Tab-separated table of C-alpha atoms in Angstrom:
chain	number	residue	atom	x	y	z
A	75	UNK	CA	-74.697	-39.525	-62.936
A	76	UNK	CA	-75.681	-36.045	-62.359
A	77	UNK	CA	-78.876	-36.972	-61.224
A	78	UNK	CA	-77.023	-40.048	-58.445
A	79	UNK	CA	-74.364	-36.533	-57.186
A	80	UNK	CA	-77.378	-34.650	-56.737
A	81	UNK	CA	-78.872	-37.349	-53.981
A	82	UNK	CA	-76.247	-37.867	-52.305
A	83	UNK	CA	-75.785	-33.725	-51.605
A	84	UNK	CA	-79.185	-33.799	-50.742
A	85	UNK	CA	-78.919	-36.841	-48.122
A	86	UNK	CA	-75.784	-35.211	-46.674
A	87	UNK	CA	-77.103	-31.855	-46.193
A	88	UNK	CA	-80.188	-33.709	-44.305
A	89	UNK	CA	-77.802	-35.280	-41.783
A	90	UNK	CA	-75.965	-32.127	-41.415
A	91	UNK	CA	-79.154	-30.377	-40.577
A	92	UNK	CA	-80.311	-33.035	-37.759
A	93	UNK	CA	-76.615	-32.941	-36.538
A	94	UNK	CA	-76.595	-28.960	-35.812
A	95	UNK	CA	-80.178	-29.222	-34.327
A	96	UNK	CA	-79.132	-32.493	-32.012
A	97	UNK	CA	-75.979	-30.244	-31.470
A	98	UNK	CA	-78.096	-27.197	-30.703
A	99	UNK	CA	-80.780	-28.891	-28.206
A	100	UNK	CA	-77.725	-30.657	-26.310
A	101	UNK	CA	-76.078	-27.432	-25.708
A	102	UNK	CA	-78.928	-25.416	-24.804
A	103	UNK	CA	-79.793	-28.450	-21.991
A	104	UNK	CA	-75.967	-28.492	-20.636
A	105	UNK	CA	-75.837	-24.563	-20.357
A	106	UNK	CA	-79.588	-24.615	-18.409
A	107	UNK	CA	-78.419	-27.266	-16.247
A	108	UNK	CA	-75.036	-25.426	-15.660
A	109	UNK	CA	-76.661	-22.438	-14.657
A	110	UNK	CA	-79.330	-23.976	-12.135
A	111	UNK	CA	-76.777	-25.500	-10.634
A	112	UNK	CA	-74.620	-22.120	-10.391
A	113	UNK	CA	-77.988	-21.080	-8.517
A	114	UNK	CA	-77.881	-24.066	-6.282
A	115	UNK	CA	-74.319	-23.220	-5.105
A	116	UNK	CA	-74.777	-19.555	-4.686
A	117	UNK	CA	-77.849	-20.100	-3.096
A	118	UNK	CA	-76.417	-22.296	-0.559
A	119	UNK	CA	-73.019	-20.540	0.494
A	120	UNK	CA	-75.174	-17.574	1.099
A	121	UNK	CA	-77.144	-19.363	3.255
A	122	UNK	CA	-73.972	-20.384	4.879
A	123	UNK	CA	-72.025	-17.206	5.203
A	124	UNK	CA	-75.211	-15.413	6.732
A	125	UNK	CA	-75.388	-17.932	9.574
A	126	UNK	CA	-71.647	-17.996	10.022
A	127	UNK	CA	-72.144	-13.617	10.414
A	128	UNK	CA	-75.051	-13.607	12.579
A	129	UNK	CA	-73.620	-16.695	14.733
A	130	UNK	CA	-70.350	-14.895	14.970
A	131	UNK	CA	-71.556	-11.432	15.875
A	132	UNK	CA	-74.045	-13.004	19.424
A	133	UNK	CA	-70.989	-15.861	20.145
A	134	UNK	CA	-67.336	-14.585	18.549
A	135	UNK	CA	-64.808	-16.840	18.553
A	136	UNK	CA	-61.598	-15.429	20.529
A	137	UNK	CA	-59.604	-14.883	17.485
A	138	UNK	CA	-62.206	-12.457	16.081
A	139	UNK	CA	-62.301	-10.682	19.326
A	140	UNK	CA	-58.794	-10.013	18.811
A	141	UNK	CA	-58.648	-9.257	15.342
A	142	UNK	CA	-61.511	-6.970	15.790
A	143	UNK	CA	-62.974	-6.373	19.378
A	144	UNK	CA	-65.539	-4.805	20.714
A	145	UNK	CA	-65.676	-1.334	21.895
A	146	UNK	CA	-65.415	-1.022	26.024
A	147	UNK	CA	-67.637	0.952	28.065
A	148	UNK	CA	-65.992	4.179	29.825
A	149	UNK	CA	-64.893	3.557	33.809
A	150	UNK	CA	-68.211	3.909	35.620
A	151	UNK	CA	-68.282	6.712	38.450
A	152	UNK	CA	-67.578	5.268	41.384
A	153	UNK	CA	-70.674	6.601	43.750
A	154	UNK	CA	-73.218	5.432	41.587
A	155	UNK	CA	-75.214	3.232	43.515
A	156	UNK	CA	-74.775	0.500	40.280
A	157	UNK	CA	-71.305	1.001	40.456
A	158	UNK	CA	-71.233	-0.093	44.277
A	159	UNK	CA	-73.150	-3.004	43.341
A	160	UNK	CA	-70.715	-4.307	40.698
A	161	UNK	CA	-67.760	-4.043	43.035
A	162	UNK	CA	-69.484	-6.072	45.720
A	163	UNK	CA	-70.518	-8.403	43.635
A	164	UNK	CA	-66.815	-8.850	42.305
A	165	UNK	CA	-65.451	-9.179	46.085
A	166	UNK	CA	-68.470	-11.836	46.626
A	167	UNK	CA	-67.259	-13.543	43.353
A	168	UNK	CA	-63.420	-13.582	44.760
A	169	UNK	CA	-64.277	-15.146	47.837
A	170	UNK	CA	-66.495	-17.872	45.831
A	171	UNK	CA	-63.562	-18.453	43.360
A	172	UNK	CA	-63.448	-22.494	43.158
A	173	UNK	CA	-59.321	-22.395	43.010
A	174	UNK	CA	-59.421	-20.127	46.259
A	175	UNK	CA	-62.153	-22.235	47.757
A	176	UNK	CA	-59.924	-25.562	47.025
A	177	UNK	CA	-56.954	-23.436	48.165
A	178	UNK	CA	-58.447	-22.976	51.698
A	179	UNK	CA	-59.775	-26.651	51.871
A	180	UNK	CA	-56.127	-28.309	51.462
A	181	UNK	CA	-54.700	-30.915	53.882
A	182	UNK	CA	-51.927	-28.760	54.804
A	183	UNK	CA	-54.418	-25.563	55.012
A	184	UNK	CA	-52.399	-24.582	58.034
A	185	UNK	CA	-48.968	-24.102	57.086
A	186	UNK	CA	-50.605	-21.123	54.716
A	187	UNK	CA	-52.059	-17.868	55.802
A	188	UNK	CA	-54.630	-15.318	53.576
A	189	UNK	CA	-53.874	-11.539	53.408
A	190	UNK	CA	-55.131	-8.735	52.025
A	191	UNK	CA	-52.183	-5.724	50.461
A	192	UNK	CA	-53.188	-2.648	51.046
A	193	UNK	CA	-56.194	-2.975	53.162
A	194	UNK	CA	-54.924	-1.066	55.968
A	195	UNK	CA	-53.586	1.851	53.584
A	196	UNK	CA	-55.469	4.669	55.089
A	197	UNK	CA	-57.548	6.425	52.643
A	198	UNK	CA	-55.539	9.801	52.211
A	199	UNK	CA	-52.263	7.657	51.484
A	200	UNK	CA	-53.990	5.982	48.940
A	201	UNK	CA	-53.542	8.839	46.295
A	202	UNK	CA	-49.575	8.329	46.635
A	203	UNK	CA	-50.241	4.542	45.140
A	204	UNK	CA	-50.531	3.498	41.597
A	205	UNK	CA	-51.845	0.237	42.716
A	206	UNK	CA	-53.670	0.548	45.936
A	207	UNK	CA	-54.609	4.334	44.548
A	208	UNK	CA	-54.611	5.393	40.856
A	209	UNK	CA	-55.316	1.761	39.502
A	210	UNK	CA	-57.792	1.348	41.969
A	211	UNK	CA	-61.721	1.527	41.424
A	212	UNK	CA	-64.546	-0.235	39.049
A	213	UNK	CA	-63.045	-1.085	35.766
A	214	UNK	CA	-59.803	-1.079	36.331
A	215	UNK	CA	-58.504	-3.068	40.123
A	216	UNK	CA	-61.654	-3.261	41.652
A	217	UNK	CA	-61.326	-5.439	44.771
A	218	UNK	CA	-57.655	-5.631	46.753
A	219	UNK	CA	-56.106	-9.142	46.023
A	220	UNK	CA	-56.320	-11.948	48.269
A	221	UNK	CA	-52.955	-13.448	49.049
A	222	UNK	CA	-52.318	-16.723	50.434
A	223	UNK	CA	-48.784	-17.274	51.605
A	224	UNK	CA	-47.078	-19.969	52.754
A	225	UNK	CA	-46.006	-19.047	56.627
A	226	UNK	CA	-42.492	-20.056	55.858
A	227	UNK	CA	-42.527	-17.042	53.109
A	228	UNK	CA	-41.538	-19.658	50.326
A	229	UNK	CA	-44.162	-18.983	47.681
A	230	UNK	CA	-47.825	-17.420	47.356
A	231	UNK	CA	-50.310	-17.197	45.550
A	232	UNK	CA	-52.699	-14.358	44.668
A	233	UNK	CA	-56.289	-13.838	43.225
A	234	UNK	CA	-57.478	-10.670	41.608
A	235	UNK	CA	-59.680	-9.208	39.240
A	236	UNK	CA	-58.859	-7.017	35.907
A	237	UNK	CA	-60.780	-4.849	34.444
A	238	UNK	CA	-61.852	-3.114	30.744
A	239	UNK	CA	-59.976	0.344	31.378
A	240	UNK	CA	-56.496	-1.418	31.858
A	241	UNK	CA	-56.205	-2.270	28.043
A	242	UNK	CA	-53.402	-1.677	25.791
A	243	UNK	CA	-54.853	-3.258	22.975
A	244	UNK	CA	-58.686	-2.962	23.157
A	245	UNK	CA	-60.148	-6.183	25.531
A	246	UNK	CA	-56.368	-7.578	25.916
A	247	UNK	CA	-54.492	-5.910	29.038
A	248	UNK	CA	-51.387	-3.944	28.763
A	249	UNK	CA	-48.117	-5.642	29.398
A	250	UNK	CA	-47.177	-2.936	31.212
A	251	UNK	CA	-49.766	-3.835	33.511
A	252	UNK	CA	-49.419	-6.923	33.725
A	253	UNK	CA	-45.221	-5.818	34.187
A	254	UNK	CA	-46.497	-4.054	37.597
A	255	UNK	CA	-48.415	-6.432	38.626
A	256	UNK	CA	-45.755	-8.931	38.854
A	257	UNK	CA	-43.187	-6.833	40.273
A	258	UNK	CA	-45.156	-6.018	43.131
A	259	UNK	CA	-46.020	-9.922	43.643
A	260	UNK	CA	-42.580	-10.798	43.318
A	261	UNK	CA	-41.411	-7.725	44.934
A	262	UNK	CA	-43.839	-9.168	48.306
A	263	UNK	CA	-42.767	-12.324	48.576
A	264	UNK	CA	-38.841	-11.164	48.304
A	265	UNK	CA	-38.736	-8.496	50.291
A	266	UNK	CA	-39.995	-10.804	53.157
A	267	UNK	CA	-37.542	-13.134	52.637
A	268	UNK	CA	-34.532	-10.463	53.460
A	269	UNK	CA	-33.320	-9.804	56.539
A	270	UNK	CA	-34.772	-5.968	57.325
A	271	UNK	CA	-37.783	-6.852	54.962
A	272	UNK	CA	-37.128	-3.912	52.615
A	273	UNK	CA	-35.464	-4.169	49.431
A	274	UNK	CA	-35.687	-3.007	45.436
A	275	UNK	CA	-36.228	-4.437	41.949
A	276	UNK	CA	-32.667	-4.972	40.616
A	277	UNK	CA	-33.552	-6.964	37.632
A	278	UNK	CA	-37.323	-8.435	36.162
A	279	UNK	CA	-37.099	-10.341	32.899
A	280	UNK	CA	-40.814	-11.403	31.410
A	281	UNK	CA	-41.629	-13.564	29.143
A	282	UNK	CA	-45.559	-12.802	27.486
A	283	UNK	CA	-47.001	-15.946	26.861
A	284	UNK	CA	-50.489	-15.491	25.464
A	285	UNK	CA	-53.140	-12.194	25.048
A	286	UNK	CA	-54.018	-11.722	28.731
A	287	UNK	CA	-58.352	-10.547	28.299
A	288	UNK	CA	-59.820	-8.062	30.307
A	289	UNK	CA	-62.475	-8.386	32.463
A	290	UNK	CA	-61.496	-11.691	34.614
A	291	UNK	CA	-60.050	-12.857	37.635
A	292	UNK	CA	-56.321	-13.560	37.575
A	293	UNK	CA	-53.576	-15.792	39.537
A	294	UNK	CA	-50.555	-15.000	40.555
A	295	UNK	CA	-47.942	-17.692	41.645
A	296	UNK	CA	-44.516	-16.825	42.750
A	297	UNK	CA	-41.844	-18.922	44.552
A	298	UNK	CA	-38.168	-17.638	45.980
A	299	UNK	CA	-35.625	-19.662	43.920
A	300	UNK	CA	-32.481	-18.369	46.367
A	301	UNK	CA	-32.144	-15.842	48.964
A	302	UNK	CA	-28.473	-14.946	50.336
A	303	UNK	CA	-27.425	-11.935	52.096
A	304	UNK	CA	-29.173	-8.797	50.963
A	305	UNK	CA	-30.863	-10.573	47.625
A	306	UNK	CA	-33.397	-12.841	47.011
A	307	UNK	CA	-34.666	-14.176	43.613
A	308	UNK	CA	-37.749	-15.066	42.805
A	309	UNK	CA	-39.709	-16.312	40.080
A	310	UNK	CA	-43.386	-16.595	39.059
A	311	UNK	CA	-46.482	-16.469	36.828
A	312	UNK	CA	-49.576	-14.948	35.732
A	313	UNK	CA	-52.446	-17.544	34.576
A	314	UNK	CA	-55.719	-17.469	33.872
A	315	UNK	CA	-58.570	-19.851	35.969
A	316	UNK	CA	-57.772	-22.515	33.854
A	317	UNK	CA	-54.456	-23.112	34.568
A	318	UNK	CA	-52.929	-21.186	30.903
A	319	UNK	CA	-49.733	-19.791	31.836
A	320	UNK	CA	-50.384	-15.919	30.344
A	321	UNK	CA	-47.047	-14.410	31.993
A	322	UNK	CA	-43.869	-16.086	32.992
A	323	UNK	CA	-41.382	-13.744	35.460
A	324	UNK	CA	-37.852	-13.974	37.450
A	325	UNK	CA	-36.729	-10.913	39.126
A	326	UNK	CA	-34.038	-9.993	41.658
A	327	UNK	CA	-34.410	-8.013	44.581
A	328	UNK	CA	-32.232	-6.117	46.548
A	329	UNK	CA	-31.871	-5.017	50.481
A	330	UNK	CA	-29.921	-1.386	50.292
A	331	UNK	CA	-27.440	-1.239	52.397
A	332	UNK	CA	-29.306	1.740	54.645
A	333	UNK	CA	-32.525	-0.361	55.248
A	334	UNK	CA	-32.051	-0.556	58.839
A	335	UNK	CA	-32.220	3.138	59.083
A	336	UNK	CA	-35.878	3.175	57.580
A	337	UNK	CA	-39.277	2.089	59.584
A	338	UNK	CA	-40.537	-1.103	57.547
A	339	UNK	CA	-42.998	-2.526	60.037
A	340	UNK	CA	-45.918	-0.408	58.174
A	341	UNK	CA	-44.750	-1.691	54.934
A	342	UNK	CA	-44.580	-5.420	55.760
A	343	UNK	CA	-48.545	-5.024	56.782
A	344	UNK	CA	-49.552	-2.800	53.878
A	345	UNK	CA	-48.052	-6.364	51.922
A	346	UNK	CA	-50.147	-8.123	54.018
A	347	UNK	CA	-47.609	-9.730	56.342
A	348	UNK	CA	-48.984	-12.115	58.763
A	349	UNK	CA	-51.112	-9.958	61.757
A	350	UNK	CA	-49.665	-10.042	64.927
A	351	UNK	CA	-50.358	-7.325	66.579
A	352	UNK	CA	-53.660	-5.253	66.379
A	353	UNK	CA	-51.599	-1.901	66.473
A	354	UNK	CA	-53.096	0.413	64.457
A	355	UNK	CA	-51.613	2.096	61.389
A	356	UNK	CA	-51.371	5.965	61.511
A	357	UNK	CA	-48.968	6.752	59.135
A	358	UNK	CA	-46.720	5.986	56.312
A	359	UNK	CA	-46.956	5.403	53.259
A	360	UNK	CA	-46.354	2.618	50.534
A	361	UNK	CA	-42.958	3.683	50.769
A	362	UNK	CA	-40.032	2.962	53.032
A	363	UNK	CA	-41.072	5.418	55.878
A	364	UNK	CA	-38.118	7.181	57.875
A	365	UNK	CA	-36.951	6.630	61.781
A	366	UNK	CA	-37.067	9.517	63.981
A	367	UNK	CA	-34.158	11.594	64.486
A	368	UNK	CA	-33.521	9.396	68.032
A	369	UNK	CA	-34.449	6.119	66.859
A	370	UNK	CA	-31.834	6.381	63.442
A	371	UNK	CA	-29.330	7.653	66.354
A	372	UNK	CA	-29.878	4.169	68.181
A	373	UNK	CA	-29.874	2.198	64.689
A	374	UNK	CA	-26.149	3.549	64.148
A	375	UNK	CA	-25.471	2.717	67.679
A	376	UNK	CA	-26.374	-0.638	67.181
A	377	UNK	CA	-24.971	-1.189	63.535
């Protein structure tokens, strides 16, 4: 009997012995497999993430530009020849712009007419301007706008170009900017809609629709939505070429009640008025210019 217990301990300590080595090869296999294929995946989302990096940093995406943009170059000096070169080449570009081009090319081309703000602002003046002046130059408002305007003074629509140095946030262009630009769109289009041609910003509400990027060419639409008396308002919109809607505006402008003392035929063609006369401009400034002593005698008069 002793002899029969004995066996069977002996037979059951065999099969424990080829269970724990079957046991022991099995796990050994799994945990080589587990960590080739740990190698596999690492292997390959490396790969990924380095293509994703060095495809990101020659083409970002315009998120990343936001979240992290790139570093601007300092406003160029404006008489360097290269300088020159880049601001002709923007006024060629403006000319070429396919939305002007189509602009100029519509059926009812001649009920518009194209102007230029500013362009007769003699040079010395120009300091007194934030726009025409201090904003101006390579980097910042390189070329004048071109205006097209409907003859009737109903709505326009401008072109122009924005530069690097105009930033609030780095590559995205300040509101504030943007604020001005508007006003003195919308500030145009009123102020030759009221009776003297002279008036003030009473009220501008803006709504910022989407990051507005630096370095591109810009359009400005505005429209008068009522004009009665001494006040006109107006409404418009900064987009991009492609038709995004970046900046949506309605102001109110005023006519003070002592415009018709003040000389506003320089003003309306610094704005860009329609030409029609080839009288040349001496003096002024980009603002409201007084009468003569004689000629504010005569206004009362008349009043």
């Amino acid at each position: 009997m002793l002899s029969s217990i004995a066996r069977r301990a002996a037979r059951v300590s065999r099969t424990t012995r080829r269970l724990q080595s079957t046991t022991s090869t099995t796990a050994t296999s799994s945990n080589s497999g587990g960590f080739g294929r740990y190698l596999r995946i690492a292997s390959l989302v490396s790969t990924i993430g380095l293509s994703a990096y060095t495809a990101g940093s020659l083409y970002p995406p315009p998120i990343a530009t936001l979240i992290s943009p790139r570093p601007g170059q300092p406003p160029p000096d404006p008489s360097d020849p290269g300088t020159i070169a880049y601001v002709e080449a923007l006024e060629d570009t403006l000319h070429n712009l396919p939305l002007l081009k189509n602009h100029r090319s519509r059926p009812d081309a001649h009920d518009w007419y194209e102007a230029r703000p500013y362009a007769k602002l003699p040079e010395e003046r120009r300091v007194n301007s934030l726009t025409a002046g201090t904003l101006r130059g390579a980097g910042k408002l390189a070329v004048p706008p071109i205006v097209r305007a409907r003859r009737d003074e109903s709505e326009s629509i401008l072109f122009f170009h924005v530069g690097r140095s105009l930033c609030g946030h780095e590559g995205i262009i300040h509101g504030g900017l943007l604020a001005t630009i508007l006003d003195e769109s919308l500030g145009r289009i009123a102020l030759l809609n009221l009776p003297e041609k002279i008036g003030v910003t009473a009220n501008l509400n803006l709504n910022y629709r989407a990051p507005t990027r630096a370095d591109q060419f810009l359009v400005v639409k505005t429209r008068v939505l009522e004009q009665k008396g001494r006040k006109v308002v107006v409404a418009g919109t900064v987009e991009d070429l492609q038709g995004t809607v970046l900046v949506d505006a309605t102001a109110v402008f005023i006519q003070p009640k002592y415009a018709k003392l003040l000389n506003t035929k320089q003003i309306r063609e610094y704005m860009g008025e329609p030409p029609d006369s080839n009288e040349p401009i001496v003096e002024g400034t980009v603002a409201p210019v007084p009468m003569p002593p004689d000629a504010i005698k005569d206004a009362k008069v008349a009043a």
